[in-house]
Amino acid sequence: MQKFRVTGHVVWPVRPNVDKTERVVEVGESRFIVSLEFPSVYFVDKELKLANSNWCQLSVSWRQPFSGTRNAARKWASSKDGSKVLIEKIERAQHAYVDVLKSEFHENYDVHCIRHFGPLDWPYVCVQFAGALVFKRIGSSLGAHFRSLRSSLDSLPDVCRRISFEQRTLQRAIDLAQCGYPTESVLLAAAVLDAFVQKFLRALMALRFIEEESAEQLLRNVMTKRMATYLDAVLKLASGHSLAEDEPGLFERLLKVNKQRNDAIHNGRELARADAYEACDMVHKVAMYLSLVNADVAPQLRAPKFFT
């Protein structure tokens, strides 16, 4: 097993009023060298240099273990799966660094202007593996400097309609995942599903002439395995359907996300962006299932769109 040097350079779309620095940051059992810099010129490509005083650069370095030759390691690092692993490590090191800054300088206004950034926010990122460039990407905020074709907003109505609570909150959960807050995204997605399902069950029970107070008491008294009970036994009582019986695969996804949510709250588990995407997609799939059970009382939710 060899270890190869990896260095990721991430451009942040801010220029905080702080000094440049370099520190060692621990993430679990791993250690990363993280440096915050303010270059006057960004060498985006051989023929493209960008001078910009409104951004800064975060560099993350570590030694990546790999069982194989240098050429095999570079090939892996250049692949979709390999670059995904490296980008996720860079993102986690970045989040840990921002957390340390905010903790150590908790009363400093300049530091608290720095927030977490997801890959979607990065104007530019490049990764070097064993001395070779294996990945680079120009983000939308940088690409806008060179593209003349804009996204058309002509379809936006003159009077914008009100978005349902479930839809706008699920979208915010997606935004959190894409902007560097995956754990918070899962917690919010789980809260959206809880609210959606309870609202749906109340409406179903009202159709069956169950008094509102009785329905409320039934839902409130479910203290353990809430979502599993709501979408199995309670749903069966109210509609004759059960997610566990009708869609066992989706029911297992629900249980998995609920366990991650509990681990995050009770055990301090840090979740990844992939976990957040899974949670948001699961919420949408459960909402689609409930609309098949009764479309009249289940508001339609738009399918999540993820940009990485």
Short mmCIF file of C-alpha atoms in Angstrom, two decimals:
data_model
loop_
_atom_site.label_atom_id
_atom_site.label_comp_id
_atom_site.label_asym_id
_atom_site.label_seq_id
_atom_site.Cartn_x
_atom_site.Cartn_y
_atom_site.Cartn_z
CA MET A 1 0.00 0.00 0.00
CA GLN A 2 1.52 3.30 -1.14
CA LYS A 3 0.52 6.84 -0.23
CA PHE A 4 0.37 9.55 -2.89
CA ARG A 5 0.24 13.29 -2.32
CA VAL A 6 -3.09 14.90 -3.20
CA THR A 7 -3.63 18.66 -3.36
CA GLY A 8 -6.94 20.28 -4.13
CA HIS A 9 -7.23 24.00 -4.91
CA VAL A 10 -10.70 25.44 -4.36
CA VAL A 11 -11.65 29.01 -5.21
CA TRP A 12 -14.13 30.49 -2.77
CA PRO A 13 -16.59 33.13 -4.06
CA VAL A 14 -15.70 35.48 -1.16
CA ARG A 15 -12.72 37.47 0.10
CA PRO A 16 -12.96 37.51 3.89
CA ASN A 17 -11.09 40.17 5.81
CA VAL A 18 -8.61 37.74 7.39
CA ASP A 19 -4.91 36.91 7.03
CA LYS A 20 -3.67 34.01 4.96
CA THR A 21 -2.83 30.96 7.05
CA GLU A 22 -1.95 27.26 6.99
CA ARG A 23 -3.09 24.72 9.56
CA VAL A 24 -3.45 20.96 10.09
CA VAL A 25 -7.11 19.93 10.35
CA GLU A 26 -8.32 16.59 11.68
CA VAL A 27 -11.37 14.88 10.19
CA GLY A 28 -12.05 11.58 11.93
CA GLU A 29 -8.80 9.62 11.74
CA SER A 30 -7.47 11.66 8.80
CA ARG A 31 -5.28 14.78 8.83
CA PHE A 32 -5.25 17.47 6.16
CA ILE A 33 -3.02 20.49 5.58
CA VAL A 34 -5.38 23.37 4.85
CA SER A 35 -4.20 26.79 3.69
CA LEU A 36 -6.18 29.94 2.99
CA GLU A 37 -4.58 32.20 0.37
CA PHE A 38 -5.33 35.33 -1.63
CA PRO A 39 -3.61 35.01 -5.03
CA SER A 40 -3.83 37.96 -7.37
CA VAL A 41 -3.99 35.68 -10.42
CA TYR A 42 -5.74 32.34 -10.80
CA PHE A 43 -4.24 30.06 -13.44
CA VAL A 44 -7.43 28.38 -14.59
CA ASP A 45 -5.92 26.99 -17.78
CA LYS A 46 -2.76 27.26 -19.85
CA GLU A 47 -4.39 30.01 -21.87
CA LEU A 48 -6.72 31.36 -19.22
CA LYS A 49 -5.58 33.49 -16.31
CA LEU A 50 -8.05 35.26 -14.07
CA ALA A 51 -7.20 38.32 -12.03
CA ASN A 52 -9.80 38.81 -9.33
CA SER A 53 -9.53 40.52 -5.96
CA ASN A 54 -12.98 39.41 -4.78
CA TRP A 55 -12.16 35.74 -4.21
CA CYS A 56 -9.76 33.62 -2.20
CA GLN A 57 -8.31 30.15 -2.53
CA LEU A 58 -8.41 27.23 -0.13
CA SER A 59 -5.85 24.48 -0.66
CA VAL A 60 -6.19 21.04 0.93
CA SER A 61 -3.36 18.47 0.93
CA TRP A 62 -3.04 14.94 2.26
CA ARG A 63 -1.54 11.54 1.43
CA GLN A 64 -4.00 9.15 -0.21
CA PRO A 65 -3.38 5.40 0.26
CA PHE A 66 -3.61 3.29 -2.88
CA SER A 67 -2.75 -0.33 -3.58
CA GLY A 68 -1.07 -0.18 -6.98
CA THR A 69 1.41 1.66 -9.16
CA ARG A 70 1.64 5.42 -9.59
CA ASN A 71 0.08 5.20 -13.07
CA ALA A 72 -2.79 3.04 -11.77
CA ALA A 73 -3.34 5.52 -8.93
CA ARG A 74 -3.50 8.46 -11.35
CA LYS A 75 -5.93 6.56 -13.58
CA TRP A 76 -8.18 5.89 -10.58
CA ALA A 77 -7.96 9.51 -9.44
CA SER A 78 -8.99 10.68 -12.93
CA SER A 79 -12.03 8.38 -13.03
CA LYS A 80 -15.52 9.43 -12.00
CA ASP A 81 -15.43 7.29 -8.84
CA GLY A 82 -11.92 8.37 -7.87
CA SER A 83 -12.49 12.09 -8.36
CA LYS A 84 -15.73 11.80 -6.39
CA VAL A 85 -13.80 10.37 -3.42
CA LEU A 86 -11.16 13.10 -3.61
CA ILE A 87 -13.68 15.95 -3.96
CA GLU A 88 -15.63 14.63 -0.97
CA LYS A 89 -12.45 14.58 1.14
CA ILE A 90 -11.63 18.14 0.09
CA GLU A 91 -15.16 19.21 0.96
CA ARG A 92 -15.03 17.54 4.38
CA ALA A 93 -11.66 19.14 5.17
CA GLN A 94 -13.05 22.51 4.11
CA HIS A 95 -16.08 22.11 6.38
CA ALA A 96 -13.88 21.11 9.32
CA TYR A 97 -11.66 24.14 8.72
CA VAL A 98 -14.64 26.53 8.65
CA ASP A 99 -16.01 24.93 11.83
CA VAL A 100 -12.65 25.46 13.58
CA LEU A 101 -12.53 29.10 12.47
CA LYS A 102 -16.01 29.83 13.77
CA SER A 103 -15.30 28.03 17.04
CA GLU A 104 -11.96 29.68 17.76
CA PHE A 105 -13.08 33.18 16.70
CA HIS A 106 -16.70 32.98 17.77
CA GLU A 107 -16.97 36.74 18.41
CA ASN A 108 -15.17 37.85 15.24
CA TYR A 109 -17.44 39.42 12.60
CA ASP A 110 -14.94 38.90 9.78
CA VAL A 111 -14.75 35.17 10.45
CA HIS A 112 -18.49 34.70 10.79
CA CYS A 113 -18.94 36.17 7.31
CA ILE A 114 -17.36 32.91 6.08
CA ARG A 115 -19.87 30.13 5.64
CA HIS A 116 -19.64 26.60 4.32
CA PHE A 117 -19.44 26.22 0.56
CA GLY A 118 -20.44 23.23 -1.52
CA PRO A 119 -18.85 22.29 -4.87
CA LEU A 120 -21.76 24.02 -6.57
CA ASP A 121 -20.50 27.32 -5.08
CA TRP A 122 -16.86 26.92 -6.11
CA PRO A 123 -15.98 29.13 -9.10
CA TYR A 124 -13.06 26.81 -9.84
CA VAL A 125 -11.56 23.61 -8.45
CA CYS A 126 -8.59 21.52 -9.53
CA VAL A 127 -7.02 18.41 -8.02
CA GLN A 128 -3.44 17.23 -8.39
CA PHE A 129 -2.64 13.58 -7.64
CA ALA A 130 0.94 12.32 -7.45
CA GLY A 131 2.16 15.43 -9.27
CA ALA A 132 -0.36 15.25 -12.13
CA LEU A 133 -3.55 17.24 -12.74
CA VAL A 134 -6.40 14.70 -12.57
CA PHE A 135 -9.51 16.88 -12.22
CA LYS A 136 -10.62 20.45 -12.82
CA ARG A 137 -13.94 22.21 -13.20
CA ILE A 138 -15.07 25.75 -13.89
CA GLY A 139 -18.17 26.57 -11.86
CA SER A 140 -21.16 28.61 -12.94
CA SER A 141 -20.09 31.77 -11.13
CA LEU A 142 -16.78 31.79 -13.03
CA GLY A 143 -18.27 30.58 -16.30
CA ALA A 144 -20.70 33.53 -16.26
CA HIS A 145 -17.71 35.80 -16.92
CA PHE A 146 -17.19 34.16 -20.33
CA ARG A 147 -20.64 32.98 -21.45
CA SER A 148 -22.85 35.32 -23.43
CA LEU A 149 -25.95 33.07 -23.38
CA ARG A 150 -27.95 33.52 -20.17
CA SER A 151 -30.66 31.33 -18.72
CA SER A 152 -33.97 32.82 -19.84
CA LEU A 153 -36.43 33.84 -17.11
CA ASP A 154 -39.25 34.58 -19.57
CA SER A 155 -41.32 31.69 -18.20
CA LEU A 156 -41.43 33.32 -14.75
CA PRO A 157 -45.01 34.60 -14.25
CA ASP A 158 -45.74 38.28 -13.69
CA VAL A 159 -47.35 37.38 -10.37
CA CYS A 160 -45.43 34.56 -8.70
CA ARG A 161 -47.65 31.99 -7.03
CA ARG A 162 -47.20 30.89 -3.47
CA ILE A 163 -45.16 27.70 -3.07
CA SER A 164 -46.42 25.08 -0.61
CA PHE A 165 -44.62 24.67 2.69
CA GLU A 166 -43.57 21.13 1.75
CA GLN A 167 -42.18 22.15 -1.65
CA ARG A 168 -40.21 25.20 -0.52
CA THR A 169 -38.82 23.42 2.56
CA LEU A 170 -37.72 20.40 0.53
CA GLN A 171 -36.00 22.79 -1.89
CA ARG A 172 -34.20 24.40 1.04
CA ALA A 173 -33.06 20.95 2.18
CA ILE A 174 -31.63 20.41 -1.32
CA ASP A 175 -29.93 23.82 -1.19
CA LEU A 176 -28.37 22.98 2.17
CA ALA A 177 -26.88 19.78 0.74
CA GLN A 178 -25.45 21.58 -2.28
CA CYS A 179 -24.06 24.47 -0.24
CA GLY A 180 -22.08 22.40 2.23
CA TYR A 181 -24.57 21.49 4.98
CA PRO A 182 -25.43 17.81 4.32
CA THR A 183 -26.21 16.85 7.93
CA GLU A 184 -28.58 19.79 8.33
CA SER A 185 -30.12 18.86 4.96
CA VAL A 186 -31.02 15.36 6.18
CA LEU A 187 -32.54 16.76 9.37
CA LEU A 188 -34.68 19.21 7.41
CA ALA A 189 -35.72 16.60 4.85
CA ALA A 190 -36.82 14.29 7.68
CA ALA A 191 -38.81 17.15 9.22
CA VAL A 192 -40.50 17.84 5.86
CA LEU A 193 -41.55 14.21 5.57
CA ASP A 194 -42.87 14.15 9.15
CA ALA A 195 -45.00 17.23 8.54
CA PHE A 196 -46.17 15.95 5.13
CA VAL A 197 -47.20 12.52 6.43
CA GLN A 198 -49.01 13.84 9.51
CA LYS A 199 -50.95 16.34 7.39
CA PHE A 200 -51.85 13.57 4.96
CA LEU A 201 -53.00 11.18 7.69
CA ARG A 202 -55.14 13.84 9.39
CA ALA A 203 -56.89 14.50 6.08
CA LEU A 204 -57.47 10.78 5.47
CA MET A 205 -58.90 10.27 8.93
CA ALA A 206 -61.18 13.27 8.48
CA LEU A 207 -62.56 11.59 5.34
CA ARG A 208 -63.33 8.57 7.52
CA PHE A 209 -65.17 10.85 9.98
CA ILE A 210 -62.60 10.34 12.73
CA GLU A 211 -62.79 13.37 15.01
CA GLU A 212 -59.90 15.81 14.75
CA GLU A 213 -59.06 15.47 18.44
CA SER A 214 -58.95 11.66 18.19
CA ALA A 215 -56.75 11.81 15.08
CA GLU A 216 -54.42 14.28 16.77
CA GLN A 217 -54.17 12.12 19.87
CA LEU A 218 -53.42 9.02 17.80
CA LEU A 219 -50.60 10.72 15.92
CA ARG A 220 -49.19 12.42 19.01
CA ASN A 221 -49.07 9.18 21.01
CA VAL A 222 -46.73 7.50 18.51
CA MET A 223 -43.42 8.02 20.31
CA THR A 224 -41.10 5.37 18.88
CA LYS A 225 -40.43 4.53 15.22
CA ARG A 226 -42.79 7.34 14.26
CA MET A 227 -42.41 7.35 10.49
CA ALA A 228 -42.39 3.55 10.24
CA THR A 229 -45.58 3.38 12.31
CA TYR A 230 -47.26 6.25 10.44
CA LEU A 231 -46.62 4.73 7.02
CA ASP A 232 -47.43 1.15 8.01
CA ALA A 233 -50.00 0.59 10.75
CA VAL A 234 -51.60 4.07 10.86
CA LEU A 235 -51.74 4.39 7.07
CA LYS A 236 -53.31 0.91 6.91
CA LEU A 237 -55.95 2.02 9.41
CA ALA A 238 -56.72 5.22 7.50
CA SER A 239 -56.57 3.97 3.90
CA GLY A 240 -56.08 0.22 3.72
CA HIS A 241 -52.60 0.78 2.27
CA SER A 242 -49.16 0.26 3.78
CA LEU A 243 -45.86 1.54 2.43
CA ALA A 244 -44.10 -1.46 3.99
CA GLU A 245 -46.35 -3.83 2.02
CA ASP A 246 -46.77 -1.87 -1.22
CA GLU A 247 -43.21 -0.53 -1.63
CA PRO A 248 -40.84 -2.52 0.64
CA GLY A 249 -37.71 -1.10 -1.06
CA LEU A 250 -38.85 2.47 -0.47
CA PHE A 251 -39.82 1.57 3.09
CA GLU A 252 -36.26 0.32 3.70
CA ARG A 253 -34.87 3.61 2.31
CA LEU A 254 -37.12 5.46 4.75
CA LEU A 255 -35.80 3.41 7.67
CA LYS A 256 -32.20 4.01 6.56
CA VAL A 257 -32.64 7.79 6.35
CA ASN A 258 -34.48 7.84 9.67
CA LYS A 259 -31.59 5.97 11.30
CA GLN A 260 -29.11 8.48 9.85
CA ARG A 261 -31.24 11.31 11.17
CA ASN A 262 -31.27 9.76 14.66
CA ASP A 263 -27.53 9.10 14.55
CA ALA A 264 -26.91 12.73 13.60
CA ILE A 265 -29.08 14.07 16.45
CA HIS A 266 -28.21 11.62 19.22
CA ASN A 267 -24.69 10.46 18.31
CA GLY A 268 -23.26 13.49 16.53
CA ARG A 269 -22.79 11.63 13.23
CA GLU A 270 -21.62 13.79 10.32
CA LEU A 271 -23.44 12.90 7.10
CA ALA A 272 -22.21 13.25 3.52
CA ARG A 273 -23.73 15.04 0.54
CA ALA A 274 -24.74 11.66 -0.94
CA ASP A 275 -26.72 10.92 2.25
CA ALA A 276 -28.53 14.24 1.91
CA TYR A 277 -29.36 13.64 -1.75
CA GLU A 278 -30.72 10.20 -0.82
CA ALA A 279 -32.87 11.71 1.94
CA CYS A 280 -34.37 14.41 -0.31
CA ASP A 281 -35.07 11.91 -3.09
CA MET A 282 -36.68 9.50 -0.61
CA VAL A 283 -39.01 12.27 0.65
CA HIS A 284 -40.15 12.94 -2.91
CA LYS A 285 -40.69 9.23 -3.62
CA VAL A 286 -42.80 8.78 -0.46
CA ALA A 287 -44.85 11.87 -1.40
CA MET A 288 -45.45 10.35 -4.86
CA TYR A 289 -46.59 7.11 -3.26
CA LEU A 290 -49.03 8.94 -0.97
CA SER A 291 -50.45 10.83 -3.95
CA LEU A 292 -51.27 7.44 -5.48
CA VAL A 293 -53.03 6.45 -2.26
CA ASN A 294 -55.13 9.63 -2.37
CA ALA A 295 -54.24 12.42 -4.78
CA ASP A 296 -56.90 14.74 -3.34
CA VAL A 297 -55.13 15.18 0.00
CA ALA A 298 -51.46 14.73 -0.99
CA PRO A 299 -49.88 17.89 -2.46
CA GLN A 300 -47.63 17.22 -5.46
CA LEU A 301 -43.91 17.77 -4.92
CA ARG A 302 -41.48 18.46 -7.74
CA ALA A 303 -38.72 15.89 -8.21
CA PRO A 304 -35.40 17.07 -6.67
CA LYS A 305 -32.69 18.21 -9.06
CA PHE A 306 -29.13 17.88 -7.80
CA PHE A 307 -26.12 19.73 -9.22
CA THR A 308 -22.69 18.48 -8.18
#
